[in-house]
Tab-separated table of C-alpha atoms and ligand atoms in Angstrom:
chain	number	residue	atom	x	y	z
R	1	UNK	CA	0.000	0.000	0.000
R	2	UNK	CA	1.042	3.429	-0.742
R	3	UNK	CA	2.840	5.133	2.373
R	4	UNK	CA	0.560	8.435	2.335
R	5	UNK	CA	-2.803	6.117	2.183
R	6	UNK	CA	-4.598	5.296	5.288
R	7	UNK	CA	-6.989	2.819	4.128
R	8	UNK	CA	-8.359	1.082	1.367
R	9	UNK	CA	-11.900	1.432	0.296
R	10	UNK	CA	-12.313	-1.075	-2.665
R	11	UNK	CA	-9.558	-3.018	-3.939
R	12	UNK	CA	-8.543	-3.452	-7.354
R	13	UNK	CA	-9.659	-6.547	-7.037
R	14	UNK	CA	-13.042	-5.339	-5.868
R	15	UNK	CA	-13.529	-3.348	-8.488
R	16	UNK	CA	-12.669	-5.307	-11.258
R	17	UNK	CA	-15.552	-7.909	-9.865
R	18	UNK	CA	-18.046	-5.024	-9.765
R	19	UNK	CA	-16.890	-3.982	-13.090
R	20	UNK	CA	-17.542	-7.678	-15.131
R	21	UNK	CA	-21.160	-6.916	-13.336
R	22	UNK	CA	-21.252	-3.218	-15.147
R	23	UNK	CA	-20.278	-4.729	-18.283
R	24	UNK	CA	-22.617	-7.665	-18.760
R	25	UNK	CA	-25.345	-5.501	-17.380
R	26	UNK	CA	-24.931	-2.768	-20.140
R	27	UNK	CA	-24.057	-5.428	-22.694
R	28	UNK	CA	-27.835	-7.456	-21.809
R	29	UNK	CA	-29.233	-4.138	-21.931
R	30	UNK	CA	-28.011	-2.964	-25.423
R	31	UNK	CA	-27.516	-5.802	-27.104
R	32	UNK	CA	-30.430	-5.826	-29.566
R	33	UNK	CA	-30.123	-1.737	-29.648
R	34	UNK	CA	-31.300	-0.402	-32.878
R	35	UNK	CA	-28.491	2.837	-32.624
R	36	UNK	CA	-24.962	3.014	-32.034
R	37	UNK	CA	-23.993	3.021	-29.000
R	38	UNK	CA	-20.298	5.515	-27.756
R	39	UNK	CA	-19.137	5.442	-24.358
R	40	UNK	CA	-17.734	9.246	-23.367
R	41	UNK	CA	-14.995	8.861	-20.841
R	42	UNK	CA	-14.934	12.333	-18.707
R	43	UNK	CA	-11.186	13.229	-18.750
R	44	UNK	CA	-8.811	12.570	-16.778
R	45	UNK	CA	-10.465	10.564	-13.718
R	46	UNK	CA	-12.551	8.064	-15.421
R	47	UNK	CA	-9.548	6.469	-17.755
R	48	UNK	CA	-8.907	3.701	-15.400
R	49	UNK	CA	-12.966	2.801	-14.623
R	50	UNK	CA	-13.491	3.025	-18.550
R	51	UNK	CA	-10.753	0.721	-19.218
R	52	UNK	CA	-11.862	-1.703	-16.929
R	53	UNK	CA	-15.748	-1.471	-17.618
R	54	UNK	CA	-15.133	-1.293	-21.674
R	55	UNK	CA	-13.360	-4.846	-20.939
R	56	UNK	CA	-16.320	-6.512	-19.731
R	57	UNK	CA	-18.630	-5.357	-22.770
R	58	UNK	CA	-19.424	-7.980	-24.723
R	59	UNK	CA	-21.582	-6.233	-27.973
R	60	UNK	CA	-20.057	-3.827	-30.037
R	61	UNK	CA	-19.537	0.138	-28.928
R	62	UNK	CA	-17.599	3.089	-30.137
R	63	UNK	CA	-15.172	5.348	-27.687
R	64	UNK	CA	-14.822	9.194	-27.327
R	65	UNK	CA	-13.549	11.571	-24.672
R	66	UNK	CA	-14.417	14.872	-23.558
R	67	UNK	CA	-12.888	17.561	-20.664
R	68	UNK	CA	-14.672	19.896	-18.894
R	69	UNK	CA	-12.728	22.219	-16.345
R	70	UNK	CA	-15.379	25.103	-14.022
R	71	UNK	CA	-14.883	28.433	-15.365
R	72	UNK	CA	-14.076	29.772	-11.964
R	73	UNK	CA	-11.875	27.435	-10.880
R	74	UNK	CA	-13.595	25.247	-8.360
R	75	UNK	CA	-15.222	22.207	-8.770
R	76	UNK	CA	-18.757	23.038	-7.954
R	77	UNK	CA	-20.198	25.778	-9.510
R	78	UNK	CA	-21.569	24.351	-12.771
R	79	UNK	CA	-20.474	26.865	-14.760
R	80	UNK	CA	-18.395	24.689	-17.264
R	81	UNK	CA	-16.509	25.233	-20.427
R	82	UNK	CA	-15.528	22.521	-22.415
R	83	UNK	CA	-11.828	21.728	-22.344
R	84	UNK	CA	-11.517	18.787	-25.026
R	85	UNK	CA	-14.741	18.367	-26.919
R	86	UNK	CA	-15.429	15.128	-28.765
R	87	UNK	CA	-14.098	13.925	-31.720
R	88	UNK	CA	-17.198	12.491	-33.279
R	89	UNK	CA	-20.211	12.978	-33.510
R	90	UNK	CA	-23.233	11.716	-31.303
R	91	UNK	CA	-26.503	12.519	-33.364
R	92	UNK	CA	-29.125	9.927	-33.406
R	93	UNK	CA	-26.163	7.557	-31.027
R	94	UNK	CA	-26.915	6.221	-27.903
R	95	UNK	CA	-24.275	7.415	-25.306
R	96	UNK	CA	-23.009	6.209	-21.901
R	97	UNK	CA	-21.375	9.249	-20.188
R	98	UNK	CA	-18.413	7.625	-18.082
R	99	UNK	CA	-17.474	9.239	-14.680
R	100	UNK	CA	-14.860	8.119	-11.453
R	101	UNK	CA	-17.507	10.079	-9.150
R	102	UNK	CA	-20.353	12.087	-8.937
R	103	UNK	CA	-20.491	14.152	-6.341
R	104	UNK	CA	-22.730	17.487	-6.438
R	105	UNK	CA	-23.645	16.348	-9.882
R	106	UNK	CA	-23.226	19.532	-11.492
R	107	UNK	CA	-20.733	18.193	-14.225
R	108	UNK	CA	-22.692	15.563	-15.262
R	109	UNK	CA	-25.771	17.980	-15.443
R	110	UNK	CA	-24.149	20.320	-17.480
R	111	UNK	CA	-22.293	17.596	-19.661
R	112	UNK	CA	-25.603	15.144	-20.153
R	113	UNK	CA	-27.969	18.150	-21.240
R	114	UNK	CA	-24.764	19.434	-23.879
R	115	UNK	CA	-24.701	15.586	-25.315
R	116	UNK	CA	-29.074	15.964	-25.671
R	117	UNK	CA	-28.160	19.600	-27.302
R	118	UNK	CA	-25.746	18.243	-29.520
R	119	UNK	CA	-28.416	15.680	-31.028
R	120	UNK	CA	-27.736	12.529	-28.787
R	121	UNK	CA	-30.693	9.842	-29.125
R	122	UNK	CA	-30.450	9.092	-25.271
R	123	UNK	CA	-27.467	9.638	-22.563
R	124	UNK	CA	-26.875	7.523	-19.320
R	125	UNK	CA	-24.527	7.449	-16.921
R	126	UNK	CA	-21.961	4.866	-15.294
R	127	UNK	CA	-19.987	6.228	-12.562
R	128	UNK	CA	-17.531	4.462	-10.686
R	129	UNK	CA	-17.962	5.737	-7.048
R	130	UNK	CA	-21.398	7.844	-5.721
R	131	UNK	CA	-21.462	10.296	-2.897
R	132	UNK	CA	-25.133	10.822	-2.822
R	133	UNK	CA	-24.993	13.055	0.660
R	134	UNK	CA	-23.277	15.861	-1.635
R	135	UNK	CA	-25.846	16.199	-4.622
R	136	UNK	CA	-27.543	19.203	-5.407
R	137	UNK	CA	-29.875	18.352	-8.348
R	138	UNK	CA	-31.534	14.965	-9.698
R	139	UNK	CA	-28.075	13.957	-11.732
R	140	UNK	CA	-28.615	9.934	-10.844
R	141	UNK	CA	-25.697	7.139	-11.901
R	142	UNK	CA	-28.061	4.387	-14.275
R	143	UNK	CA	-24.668	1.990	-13.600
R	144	UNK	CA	-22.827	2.076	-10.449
R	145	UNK	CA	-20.133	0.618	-8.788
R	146	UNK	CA	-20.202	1.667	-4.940
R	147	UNK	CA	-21.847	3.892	-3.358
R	148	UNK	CA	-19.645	5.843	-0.511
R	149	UNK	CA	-20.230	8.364	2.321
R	150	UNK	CA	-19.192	12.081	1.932
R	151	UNK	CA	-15.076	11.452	2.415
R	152	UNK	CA	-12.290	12.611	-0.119
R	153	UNK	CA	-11.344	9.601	-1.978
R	154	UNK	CA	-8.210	9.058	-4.104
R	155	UNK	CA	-6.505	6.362	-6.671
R	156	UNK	CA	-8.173	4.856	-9.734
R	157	UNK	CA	-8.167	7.462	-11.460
R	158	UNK	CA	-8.964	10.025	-8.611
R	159	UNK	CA	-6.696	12.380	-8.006
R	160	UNK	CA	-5.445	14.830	-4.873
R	161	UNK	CA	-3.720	17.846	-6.773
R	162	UNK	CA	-2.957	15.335	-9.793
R	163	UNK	CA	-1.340	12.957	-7.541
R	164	UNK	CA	-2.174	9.377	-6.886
R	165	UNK	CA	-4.853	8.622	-10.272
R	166	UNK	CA	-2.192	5.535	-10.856
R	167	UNK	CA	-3.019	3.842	-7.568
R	168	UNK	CA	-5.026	0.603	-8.742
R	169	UNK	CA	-7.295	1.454	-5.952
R	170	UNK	CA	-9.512	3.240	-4.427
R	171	UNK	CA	-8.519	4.570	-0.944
R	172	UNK	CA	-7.867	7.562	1.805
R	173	UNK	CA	-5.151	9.496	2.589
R	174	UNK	CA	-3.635	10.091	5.916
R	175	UNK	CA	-5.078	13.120	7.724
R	176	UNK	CA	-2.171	14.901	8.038
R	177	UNK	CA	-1.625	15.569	4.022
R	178	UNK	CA	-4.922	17.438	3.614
I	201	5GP	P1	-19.388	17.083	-9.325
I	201	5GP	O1	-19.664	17.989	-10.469
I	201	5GP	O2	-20.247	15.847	-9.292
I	201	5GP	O3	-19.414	17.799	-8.011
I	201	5GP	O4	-17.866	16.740	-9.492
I	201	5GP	C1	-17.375	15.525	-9.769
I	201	5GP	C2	-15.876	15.667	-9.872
I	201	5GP	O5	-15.349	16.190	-8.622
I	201	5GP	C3	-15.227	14.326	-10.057
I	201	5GP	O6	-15.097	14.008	-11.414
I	201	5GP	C4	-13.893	14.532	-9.372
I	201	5GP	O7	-12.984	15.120	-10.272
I	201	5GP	C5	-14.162	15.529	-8.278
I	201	5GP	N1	-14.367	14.850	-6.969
I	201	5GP	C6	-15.493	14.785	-6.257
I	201	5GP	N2	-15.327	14.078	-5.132
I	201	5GP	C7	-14.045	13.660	-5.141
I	201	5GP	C8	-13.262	12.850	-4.242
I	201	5GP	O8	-13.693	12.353	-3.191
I	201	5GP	N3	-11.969	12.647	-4.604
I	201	5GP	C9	-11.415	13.165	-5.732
I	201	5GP	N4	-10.135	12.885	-5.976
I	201	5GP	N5	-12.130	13.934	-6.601
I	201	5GP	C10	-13.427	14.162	-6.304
C-alpha cells in the first residue's frame, strides 16, 4: 500500500468484480439496440474505470472523450466550459457518459444536457464511485459501482492535486496531508 494512504476502500480486485457486473449488465441491456452506442470517458479521472468497464462489454460500442474544467476554478459551480470536446459525432447515437464520481452532480448535469443539445438519441450514466450526501440536483448514476459516504477519496483514477490517479485502488489518505 502506498505510504501516504490510510486505508483502502475497494480493492482493485473489488472493483474489477463489480466492473464484469457493469459490463454484462450494459451489454444485456443494449444488445439488440437499434443505434450506435459511444461510451464518453470524462477526462482525466474516469480512464482507469473506462478501461476496466469497456473490458467486460461484450456487444459492439464506439469510444470518445471529452474535458470539462469550471470556469471559476472550483469544482462546484456548474459553470463549465468545455476543455476537449469530442471527436465524433453523437446525433441519433446512444451514449453512456463515463465518470470516477459524482459528487454534487453539477458536471454531469451540465455535460448530459450538452450531449441531448448536440443531437444525442439518449445519454446515461456509469460512474464508478457515488457520494449521494453531496448532490444538489436529480443527476442519478443508471450503472454504479459503490456507493460511498461524503469522504475525499483518491486512486483509480482520482486524483489529490494530480497525484495518486495511478493507484489501482480506491482509498484515503492520511489526515495529516490534507
Ligand atoms: P461534481 O460535479 O459531481 O461535483 O464533481 C465531480 C468531480 O469532482 C469528479 O469528477 C472529481 O474530479 C471531483 N471529486 C469529487 N469528489 C471527489 C473525491 O472524493 N476525490 C477526488 N479525488 N475527486 C473528487
Amino acid at each position: 500500500m502506498h505510504p501516504d494512504v490510510k486505508k483502502i476502500l475497494f480493492s482493485e480486485e473489488d472493483i474489477r468484480n463489480r466492473c464484469r457486473e457493469m459490463g454484462r449488465e450494459i451489454s444485456e441491456a443494449y444488445r439488440d439496440n437499434q443505434h450506435d452506442l459511444l461510451f464518453v470517458g470524462i477526462l482525466k479521472g474516469s480512464i482507469p474505470f473506462f478501461a476496466e468497464l469497456i473490458k467486460h462489454v461484450d456487444i459492439d460500442v464506439y469510444y470518445d472523450f471529452i474535458a470539462a474544467s469550471s470556469y471559476d476554478g472550483t469544482e462546484s459551480s456548474g459553470d463549465i466550459k468545455i476543455i476537449k470536446d469530442l471527436d465524433c459525432s453523437v446525433v441519433d447515437r446512444d451514449i453512456i457518459l463515463v465518470e470516477d464520481i459524482i459528487d454534487t452532480g453539477l458536471t454531469l448535469k451540465e455535460i448530459k444536457s450538452l450531449l441531448y443539445h448536440k443531437g444525442a438519441h439518449d445519454v446515461k450514466i456509469a460512474a464508478l464511485l457515488n457520494k449521494q450526501e453531496r448532490r444538489v440536483n436529480d443527476i442519478q448514476a443508471d450503472y454504479l459501482g459503490f456507493e460511498i459516504p461524503n469522504e475525499f477519496v483518491i486512486g483509480f483514477g482520482l486524483d489529490f492535486n494530480q497525484k495518486y490517479r495511478n493507484l489501482p485502488y480506491v482509498g484515503v489518505l492520511k489526515d495529516e496531508l490534507y
